[in-house]
PDB file of C-alpha atoms in Angstrom:
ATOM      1  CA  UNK A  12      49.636 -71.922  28.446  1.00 48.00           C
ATOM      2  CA  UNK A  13      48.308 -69.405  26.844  1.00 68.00           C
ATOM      3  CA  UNK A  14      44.512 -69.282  25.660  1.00 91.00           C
ATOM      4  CA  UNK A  15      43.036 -67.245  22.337  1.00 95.00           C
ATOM      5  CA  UNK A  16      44.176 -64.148  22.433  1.00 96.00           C
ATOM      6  CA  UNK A  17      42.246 -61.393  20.590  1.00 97.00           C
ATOM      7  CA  UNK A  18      42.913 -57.681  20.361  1.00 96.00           C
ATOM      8  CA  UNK A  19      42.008 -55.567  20.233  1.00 97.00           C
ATOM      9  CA  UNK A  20      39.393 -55.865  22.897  1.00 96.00           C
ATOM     10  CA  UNK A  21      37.077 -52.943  22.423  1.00 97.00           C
ATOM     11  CA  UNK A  22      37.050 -50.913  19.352  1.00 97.00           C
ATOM     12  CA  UNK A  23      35.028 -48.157  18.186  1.00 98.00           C
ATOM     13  CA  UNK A  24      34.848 -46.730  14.464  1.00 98.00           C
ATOM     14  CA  UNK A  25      32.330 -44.283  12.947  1.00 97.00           C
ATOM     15  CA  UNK A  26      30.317 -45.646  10.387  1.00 97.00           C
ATOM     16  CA  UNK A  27      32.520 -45.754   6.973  1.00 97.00           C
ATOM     17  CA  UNK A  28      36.124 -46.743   8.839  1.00 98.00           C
ATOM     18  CA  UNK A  29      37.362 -49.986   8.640  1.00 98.00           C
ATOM     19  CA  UNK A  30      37.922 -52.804  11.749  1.00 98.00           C
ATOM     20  CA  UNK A  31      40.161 -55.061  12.011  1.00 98.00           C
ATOM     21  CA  UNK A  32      40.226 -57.538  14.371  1.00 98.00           C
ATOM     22  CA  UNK A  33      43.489 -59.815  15.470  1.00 98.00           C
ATOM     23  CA  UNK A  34      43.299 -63.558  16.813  1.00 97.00           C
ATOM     24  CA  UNK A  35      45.811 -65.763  17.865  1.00 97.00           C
ATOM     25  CA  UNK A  36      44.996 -69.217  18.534  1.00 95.00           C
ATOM     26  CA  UNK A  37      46.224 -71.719  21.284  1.00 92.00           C
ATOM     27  CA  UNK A  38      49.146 -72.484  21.161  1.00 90.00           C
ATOM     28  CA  UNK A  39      49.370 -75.505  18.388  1.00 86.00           C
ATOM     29  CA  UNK A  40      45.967 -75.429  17.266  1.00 88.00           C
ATOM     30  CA  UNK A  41      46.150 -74.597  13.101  1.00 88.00           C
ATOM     31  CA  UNK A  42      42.267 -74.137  13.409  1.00 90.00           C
ATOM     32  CA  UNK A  43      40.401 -70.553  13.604  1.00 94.00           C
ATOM     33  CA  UNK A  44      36.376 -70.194  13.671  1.00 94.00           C
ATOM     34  CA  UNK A  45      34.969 -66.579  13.655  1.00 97.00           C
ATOM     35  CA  UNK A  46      31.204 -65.850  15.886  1.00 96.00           C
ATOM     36  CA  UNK A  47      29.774 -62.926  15.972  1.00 96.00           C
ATOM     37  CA  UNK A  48      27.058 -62.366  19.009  1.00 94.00           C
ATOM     38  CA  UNK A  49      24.834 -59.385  18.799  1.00 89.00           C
ATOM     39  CA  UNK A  50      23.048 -58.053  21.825  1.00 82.00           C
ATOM     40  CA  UNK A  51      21.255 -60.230  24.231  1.00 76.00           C
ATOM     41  CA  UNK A  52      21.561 -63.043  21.134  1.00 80.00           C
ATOM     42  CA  UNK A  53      23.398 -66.264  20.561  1.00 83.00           C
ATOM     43  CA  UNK A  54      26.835 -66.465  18.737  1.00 92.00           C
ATOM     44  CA  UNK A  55      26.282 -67.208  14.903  1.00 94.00           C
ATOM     45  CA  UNK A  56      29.099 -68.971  13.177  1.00 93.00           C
ATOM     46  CA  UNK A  57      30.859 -66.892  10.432  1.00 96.00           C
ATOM     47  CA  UNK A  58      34.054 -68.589   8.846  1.00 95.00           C
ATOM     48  CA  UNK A  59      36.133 -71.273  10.046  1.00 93.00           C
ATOM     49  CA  UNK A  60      40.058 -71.096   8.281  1.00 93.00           C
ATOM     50  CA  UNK A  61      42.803 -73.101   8.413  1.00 92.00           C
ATOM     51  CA  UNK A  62      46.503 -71.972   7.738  1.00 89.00           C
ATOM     52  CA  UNK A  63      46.299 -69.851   4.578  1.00 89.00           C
ATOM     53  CA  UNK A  64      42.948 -71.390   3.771  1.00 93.00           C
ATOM     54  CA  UNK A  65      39.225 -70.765   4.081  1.00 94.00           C
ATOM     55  CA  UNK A  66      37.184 -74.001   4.765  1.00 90.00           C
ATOM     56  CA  UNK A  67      34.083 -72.594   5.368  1.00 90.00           C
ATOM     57  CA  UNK A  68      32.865 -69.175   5.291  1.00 93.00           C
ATOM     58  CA  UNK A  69      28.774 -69.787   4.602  1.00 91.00           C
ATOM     59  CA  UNK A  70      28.045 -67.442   7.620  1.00 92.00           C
ATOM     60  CA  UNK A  71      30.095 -64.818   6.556  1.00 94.00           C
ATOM     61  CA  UNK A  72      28.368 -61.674   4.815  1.00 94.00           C
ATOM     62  CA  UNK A  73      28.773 -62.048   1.023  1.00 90.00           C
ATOM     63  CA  UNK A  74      29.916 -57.604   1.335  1.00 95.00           C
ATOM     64  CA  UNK A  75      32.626 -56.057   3.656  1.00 97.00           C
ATOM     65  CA  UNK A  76      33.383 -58.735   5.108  1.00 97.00           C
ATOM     66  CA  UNK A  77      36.861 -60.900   4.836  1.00 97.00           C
ATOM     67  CA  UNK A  78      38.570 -63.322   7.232  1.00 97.00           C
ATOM     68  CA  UNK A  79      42.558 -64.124   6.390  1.00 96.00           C
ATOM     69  CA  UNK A  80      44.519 -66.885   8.460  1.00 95.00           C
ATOM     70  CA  UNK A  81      48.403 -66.452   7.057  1.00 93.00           C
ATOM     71  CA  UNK A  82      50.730 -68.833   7.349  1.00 90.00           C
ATOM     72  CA  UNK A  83      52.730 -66.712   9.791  1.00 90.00           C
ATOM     73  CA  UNK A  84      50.929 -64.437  12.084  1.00 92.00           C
ATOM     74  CA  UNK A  85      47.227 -63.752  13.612  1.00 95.00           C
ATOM     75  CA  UNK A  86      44.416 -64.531  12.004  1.00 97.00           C
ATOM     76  CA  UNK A  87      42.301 -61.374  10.803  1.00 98.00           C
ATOM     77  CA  UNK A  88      38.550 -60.478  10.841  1.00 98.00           C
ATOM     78  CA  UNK A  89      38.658 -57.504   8.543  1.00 98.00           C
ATOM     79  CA  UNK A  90      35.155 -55.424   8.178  1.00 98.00           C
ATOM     80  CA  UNK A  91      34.733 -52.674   5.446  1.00 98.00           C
ATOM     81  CA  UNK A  92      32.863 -49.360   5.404  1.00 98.00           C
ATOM     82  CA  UNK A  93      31.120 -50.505   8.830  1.00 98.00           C
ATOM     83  CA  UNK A  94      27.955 -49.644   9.771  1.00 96.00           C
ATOM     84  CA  UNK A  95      26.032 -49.020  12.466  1.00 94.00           C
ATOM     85  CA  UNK A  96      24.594 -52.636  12.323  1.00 94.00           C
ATOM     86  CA  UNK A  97      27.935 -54.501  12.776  1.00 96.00           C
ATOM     87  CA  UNK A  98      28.402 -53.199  16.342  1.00 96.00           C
ATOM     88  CA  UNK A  99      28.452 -56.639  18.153  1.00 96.00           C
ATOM     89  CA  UNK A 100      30.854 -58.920  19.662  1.00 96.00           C
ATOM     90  CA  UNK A 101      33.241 -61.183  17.716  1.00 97.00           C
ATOM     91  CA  UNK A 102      34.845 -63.937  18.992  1.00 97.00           C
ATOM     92  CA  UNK A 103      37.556 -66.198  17.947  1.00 96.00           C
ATOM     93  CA  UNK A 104      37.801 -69.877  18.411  1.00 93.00           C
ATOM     94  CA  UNK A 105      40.284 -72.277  18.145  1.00 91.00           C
ATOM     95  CA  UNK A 106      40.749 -76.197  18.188  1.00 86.00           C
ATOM     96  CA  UNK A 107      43.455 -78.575  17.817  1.00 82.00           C
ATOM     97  CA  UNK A 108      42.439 -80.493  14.674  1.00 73.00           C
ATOM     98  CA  UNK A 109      39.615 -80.661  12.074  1.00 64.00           C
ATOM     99  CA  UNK A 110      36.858 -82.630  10.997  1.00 57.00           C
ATOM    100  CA  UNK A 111      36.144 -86.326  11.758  1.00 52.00           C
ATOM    101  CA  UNK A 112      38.449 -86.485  14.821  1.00 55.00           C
ATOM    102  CA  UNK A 113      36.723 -87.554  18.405  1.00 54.00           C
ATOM    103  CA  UNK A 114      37.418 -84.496  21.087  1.00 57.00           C
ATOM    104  CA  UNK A 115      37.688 -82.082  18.634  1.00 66.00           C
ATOM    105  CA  UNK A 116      36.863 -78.927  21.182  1.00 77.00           C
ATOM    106  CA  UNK A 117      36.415 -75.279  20.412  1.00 83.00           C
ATOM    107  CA  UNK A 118      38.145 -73.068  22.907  1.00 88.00           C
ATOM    108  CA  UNK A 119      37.133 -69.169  22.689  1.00 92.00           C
ATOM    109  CA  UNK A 120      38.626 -66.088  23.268  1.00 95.00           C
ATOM    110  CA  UNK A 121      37.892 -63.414  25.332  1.00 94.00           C
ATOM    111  CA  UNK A 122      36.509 -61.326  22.188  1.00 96.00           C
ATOM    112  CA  UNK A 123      36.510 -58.086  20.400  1.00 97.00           C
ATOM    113  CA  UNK A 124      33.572 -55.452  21.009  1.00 96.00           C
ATOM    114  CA  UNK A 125      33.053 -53.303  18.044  1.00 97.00           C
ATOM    115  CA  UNK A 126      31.032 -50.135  18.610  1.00 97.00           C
ATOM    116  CA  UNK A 127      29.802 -48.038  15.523  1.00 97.00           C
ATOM    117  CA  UNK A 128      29.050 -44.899  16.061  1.00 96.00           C
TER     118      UNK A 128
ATOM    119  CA  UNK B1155      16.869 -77.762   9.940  1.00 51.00           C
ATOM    120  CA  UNK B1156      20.245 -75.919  11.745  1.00 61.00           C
ATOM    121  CA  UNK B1157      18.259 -74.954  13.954  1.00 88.00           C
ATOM    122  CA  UNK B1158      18.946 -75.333  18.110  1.00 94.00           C
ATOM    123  CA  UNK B1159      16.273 -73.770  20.220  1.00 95.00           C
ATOM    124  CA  UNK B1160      16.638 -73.234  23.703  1.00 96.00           C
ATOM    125  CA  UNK B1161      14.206 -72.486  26.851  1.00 96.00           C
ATOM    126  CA  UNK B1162      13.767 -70.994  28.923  1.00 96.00           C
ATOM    127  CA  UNK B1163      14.988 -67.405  28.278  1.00 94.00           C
ATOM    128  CA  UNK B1164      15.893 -66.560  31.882  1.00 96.00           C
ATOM    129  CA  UNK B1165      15.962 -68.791  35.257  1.00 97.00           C
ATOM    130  CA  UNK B1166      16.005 -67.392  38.306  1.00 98.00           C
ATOM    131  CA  UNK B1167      16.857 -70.111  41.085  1.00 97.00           C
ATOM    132  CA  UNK B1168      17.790 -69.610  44.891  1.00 97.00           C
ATOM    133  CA  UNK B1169      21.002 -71.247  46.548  1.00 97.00           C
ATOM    134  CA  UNK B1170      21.161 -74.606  46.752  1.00 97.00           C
ATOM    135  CA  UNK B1171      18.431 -75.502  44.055  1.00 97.00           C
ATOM    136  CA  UNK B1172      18.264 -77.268  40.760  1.00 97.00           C
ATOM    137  CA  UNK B1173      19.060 -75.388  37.559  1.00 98.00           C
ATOM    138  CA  UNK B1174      17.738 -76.966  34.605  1.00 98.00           C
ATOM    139  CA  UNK B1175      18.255 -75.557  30.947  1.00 98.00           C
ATOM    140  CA  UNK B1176      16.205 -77.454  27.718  1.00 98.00           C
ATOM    141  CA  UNK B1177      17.651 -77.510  24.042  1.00 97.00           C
ATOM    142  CA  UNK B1178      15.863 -79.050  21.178  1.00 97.00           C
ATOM    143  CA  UNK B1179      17.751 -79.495  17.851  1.00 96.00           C
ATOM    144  CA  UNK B1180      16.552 -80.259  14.120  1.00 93.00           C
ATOM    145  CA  UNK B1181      19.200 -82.008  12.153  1.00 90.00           C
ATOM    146  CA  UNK B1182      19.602 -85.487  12.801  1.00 89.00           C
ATOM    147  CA  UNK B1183      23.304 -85.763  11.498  1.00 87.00           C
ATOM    148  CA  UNK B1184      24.523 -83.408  14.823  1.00 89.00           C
ATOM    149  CA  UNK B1185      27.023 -85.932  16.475  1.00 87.00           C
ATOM    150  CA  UNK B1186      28.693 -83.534  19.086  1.00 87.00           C
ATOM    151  CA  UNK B1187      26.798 -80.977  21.966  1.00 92.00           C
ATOM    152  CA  UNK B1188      28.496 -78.918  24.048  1.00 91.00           C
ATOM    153  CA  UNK B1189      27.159 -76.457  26.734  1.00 95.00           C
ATOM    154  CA  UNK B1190      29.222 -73.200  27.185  1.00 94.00           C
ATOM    155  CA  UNK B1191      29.335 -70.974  30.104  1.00 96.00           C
ATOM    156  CA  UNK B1192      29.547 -66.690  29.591  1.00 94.00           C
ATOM    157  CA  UNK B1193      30.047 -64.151  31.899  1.00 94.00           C
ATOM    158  CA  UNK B1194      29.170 -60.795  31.302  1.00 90.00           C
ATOM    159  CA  UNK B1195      32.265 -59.453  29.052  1.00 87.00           C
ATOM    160  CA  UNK B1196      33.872 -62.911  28.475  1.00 90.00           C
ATOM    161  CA  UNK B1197      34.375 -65.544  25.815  1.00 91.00           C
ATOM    162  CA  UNK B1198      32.312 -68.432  26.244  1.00 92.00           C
ATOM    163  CA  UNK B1199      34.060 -71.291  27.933  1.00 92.00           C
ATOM    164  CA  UNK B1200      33.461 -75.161  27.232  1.00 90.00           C
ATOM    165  CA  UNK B1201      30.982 -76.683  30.279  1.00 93.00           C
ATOM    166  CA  UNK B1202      30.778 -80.047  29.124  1.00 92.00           C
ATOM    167  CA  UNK B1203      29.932 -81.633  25.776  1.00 90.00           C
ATOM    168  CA  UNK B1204      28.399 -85.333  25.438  1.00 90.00           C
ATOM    169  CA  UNK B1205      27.772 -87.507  21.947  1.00 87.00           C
ATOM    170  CA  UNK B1206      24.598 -89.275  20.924  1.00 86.00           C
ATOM    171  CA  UNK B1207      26.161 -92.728  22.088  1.00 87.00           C
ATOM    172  CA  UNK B1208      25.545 -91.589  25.613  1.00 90.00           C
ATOM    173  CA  UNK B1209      22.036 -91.106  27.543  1.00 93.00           C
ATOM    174  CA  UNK B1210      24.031 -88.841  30.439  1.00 95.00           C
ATOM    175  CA  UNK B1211      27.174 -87.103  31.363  1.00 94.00           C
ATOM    176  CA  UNK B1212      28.222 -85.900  34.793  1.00 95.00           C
ATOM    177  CA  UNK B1213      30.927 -83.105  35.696  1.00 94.00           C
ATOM    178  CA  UNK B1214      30.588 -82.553  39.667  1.00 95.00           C
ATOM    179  CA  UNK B1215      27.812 -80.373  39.953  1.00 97.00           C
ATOM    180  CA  UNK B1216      27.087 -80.475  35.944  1.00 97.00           C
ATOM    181  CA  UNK B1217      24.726 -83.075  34.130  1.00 97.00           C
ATOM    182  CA  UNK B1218      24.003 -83.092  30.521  1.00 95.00           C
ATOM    183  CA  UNK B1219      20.987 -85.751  29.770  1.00 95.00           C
ATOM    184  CA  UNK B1220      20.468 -86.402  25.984  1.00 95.00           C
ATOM    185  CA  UNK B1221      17.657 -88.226  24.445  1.00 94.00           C
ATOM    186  CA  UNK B1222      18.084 -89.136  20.646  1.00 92.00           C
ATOM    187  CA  UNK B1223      14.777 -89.901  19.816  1.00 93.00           C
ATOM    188  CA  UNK B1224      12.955 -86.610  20.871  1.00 95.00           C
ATOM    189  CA  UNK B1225      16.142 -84.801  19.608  1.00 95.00           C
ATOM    190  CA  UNK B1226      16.404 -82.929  22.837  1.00 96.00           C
ATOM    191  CA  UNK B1227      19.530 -82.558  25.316  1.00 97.00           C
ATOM    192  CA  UNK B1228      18.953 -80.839  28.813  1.00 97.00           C
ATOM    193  CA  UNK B1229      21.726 -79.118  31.613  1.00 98.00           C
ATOM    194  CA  UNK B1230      21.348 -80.059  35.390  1.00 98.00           C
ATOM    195  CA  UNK B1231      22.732 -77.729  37.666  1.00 98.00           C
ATOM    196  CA  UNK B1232      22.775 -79.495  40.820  1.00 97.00           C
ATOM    197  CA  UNK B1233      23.495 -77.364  44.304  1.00 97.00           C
ATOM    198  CA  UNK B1234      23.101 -74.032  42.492  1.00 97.00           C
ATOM    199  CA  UNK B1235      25.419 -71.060  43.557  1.00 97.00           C
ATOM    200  CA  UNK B1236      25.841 -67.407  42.858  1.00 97.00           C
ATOM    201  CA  UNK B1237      28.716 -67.884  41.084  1.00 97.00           C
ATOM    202  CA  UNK B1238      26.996 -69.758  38.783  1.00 97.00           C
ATOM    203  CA  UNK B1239      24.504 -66.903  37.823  1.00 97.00           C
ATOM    204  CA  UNK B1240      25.819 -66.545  33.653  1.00 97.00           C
ATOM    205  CA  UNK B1241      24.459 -66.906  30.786  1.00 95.00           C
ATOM    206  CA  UNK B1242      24.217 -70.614  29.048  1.00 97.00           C
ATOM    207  CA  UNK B1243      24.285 -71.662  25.644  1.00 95.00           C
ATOM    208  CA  UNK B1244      23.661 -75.034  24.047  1.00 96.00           C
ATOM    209  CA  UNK B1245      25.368 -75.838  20.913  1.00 93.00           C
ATOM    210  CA  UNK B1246      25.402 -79.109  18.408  1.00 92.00           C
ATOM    211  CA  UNK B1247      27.540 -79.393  15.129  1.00 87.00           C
ATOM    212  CA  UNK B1248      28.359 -82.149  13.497  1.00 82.00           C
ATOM    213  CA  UNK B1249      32.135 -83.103  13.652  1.00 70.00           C
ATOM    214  CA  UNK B1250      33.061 -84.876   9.894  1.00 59.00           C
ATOM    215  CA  UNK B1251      32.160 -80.824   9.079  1.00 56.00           C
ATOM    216  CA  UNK B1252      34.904 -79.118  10.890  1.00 56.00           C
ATOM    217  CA  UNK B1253      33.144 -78.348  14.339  1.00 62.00           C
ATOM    218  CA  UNK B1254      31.119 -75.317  12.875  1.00 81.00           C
ATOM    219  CA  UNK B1255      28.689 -74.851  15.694  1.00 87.00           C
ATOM    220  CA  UNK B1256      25.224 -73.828  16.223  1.00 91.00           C
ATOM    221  CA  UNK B1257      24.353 -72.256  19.406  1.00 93.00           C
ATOM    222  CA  UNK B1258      20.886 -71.736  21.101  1.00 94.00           C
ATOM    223  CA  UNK B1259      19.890 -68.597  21.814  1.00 92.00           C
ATOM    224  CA  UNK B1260      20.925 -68.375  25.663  1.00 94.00           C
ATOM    225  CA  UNK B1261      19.115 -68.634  29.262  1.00 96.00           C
ATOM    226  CA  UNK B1262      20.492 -66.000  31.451  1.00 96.00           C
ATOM    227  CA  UNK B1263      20.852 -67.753  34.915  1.00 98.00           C
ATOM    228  CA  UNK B1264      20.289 -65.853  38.299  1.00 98.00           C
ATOM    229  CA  UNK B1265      20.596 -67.826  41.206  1.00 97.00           C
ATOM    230  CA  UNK B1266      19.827 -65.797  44.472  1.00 96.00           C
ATOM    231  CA  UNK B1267      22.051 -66.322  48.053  1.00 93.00           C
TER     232      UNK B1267
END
């Protein structure tokens, strides 16, 4: 029973490059949240997606920044022209079902450490 | 008013002792607080969560106590052990809005053999 996978784990890009980061969620959950946790701070919501949608993507930098969820496939965190300031961790969630349902939890992955150099 | 703040910073507690981690929140329509556990290098994982219809919560070792009024929610850590030594978050959303949730800022937890 697989949890949420993302990959890939540690990445590194000079400043300019592109990231992308890959999540898969549990295995029948159809909702994906995207954190991002900077150095010795808390994790700060940035989009939340469902299947080939974006519900809710208020914490999500208005440049550079884009978050897909395709029908088939992983769900990607995709970061333009990085910089030196976007070296954090980014973690993936997933959960079973959406809004207004009792027991609704958030499960995380393991996440993806993006270094800028 | 999204706000959750959390105290203290760091806790440093020997073996055996009572671990206790403080989280105020802001916005009265939270319905749903979890506490999440993170090693160093890890994903947070779920500790336990409790709703606003309960005062308390108990998982073994693991006590959440919530008060409603003074819009504060607290984790026991009864019998402390070094394998408990991790950083803690609290976190509140409310639910009808898709679980987005707001975390504290984190107490890094030593607890000494």
């Amino acid at each position: 029973n697989a949890g949420v996978m993302q990959n890939p784990r540690h990445l590194v890009r000079r400043r300019g490059q592109e990231a992308r980061l890959r999540c898969s969620p549990m295995k029948g959950h159809s909702h994906v949240y995207w954190y991002r946790q900077l150095p010795e701070e808390g994790l700060k919501f940035m989009v939340y997606l469902q299947k080939e949608n974006i519900i809710d993507e208020s914490g999500m930098p208005k440049e550079r920044f884009s978050a897909e969820f395709p029908k088939e496939g992983p769900s990607i965190l995709r970061i333009q022209q990085v910089v030196r300031g976007d070296s954090a961790a980014y973690f993936c969630a997933s959960s079973p079902w959406g809004p207004g349902l009792s027991g609704n939890t958030i499960y995380f992955g393991e996440g993806s450490w993006l270094t800028v150099v | 008013q999204q706000q959750v703040k959390q105290s203290p910073q760091s806790l440093i507690v020997q073996k055996g002792g009572i671990s206790i981690i403080n989280c105020a929140y802001e916005n009265t329509a939270f319905d749903y607080f979890p506490w999440y556990q993170q090693f160093p290098g890890k994903g947070p994982a779920l500790l336990i969560a409790i709703r606003p219809d309960v005062s308390e919560k108990k998982e073994g070792r693991f006590t959440i106590s919530f008060n409603k009024s003074a819009k504060q929610f607290s984790l026991h850590i009864m019998d402390s052990q070094p394998g408990d030594s991790a950083t803690y978050f609290c976190a509140a959303s409310k639910e009808t809005s898709g679980s987005r949730l707001t975390f504290g800022e984190g107490t890094q937890l030593t607890v000494n053999p």
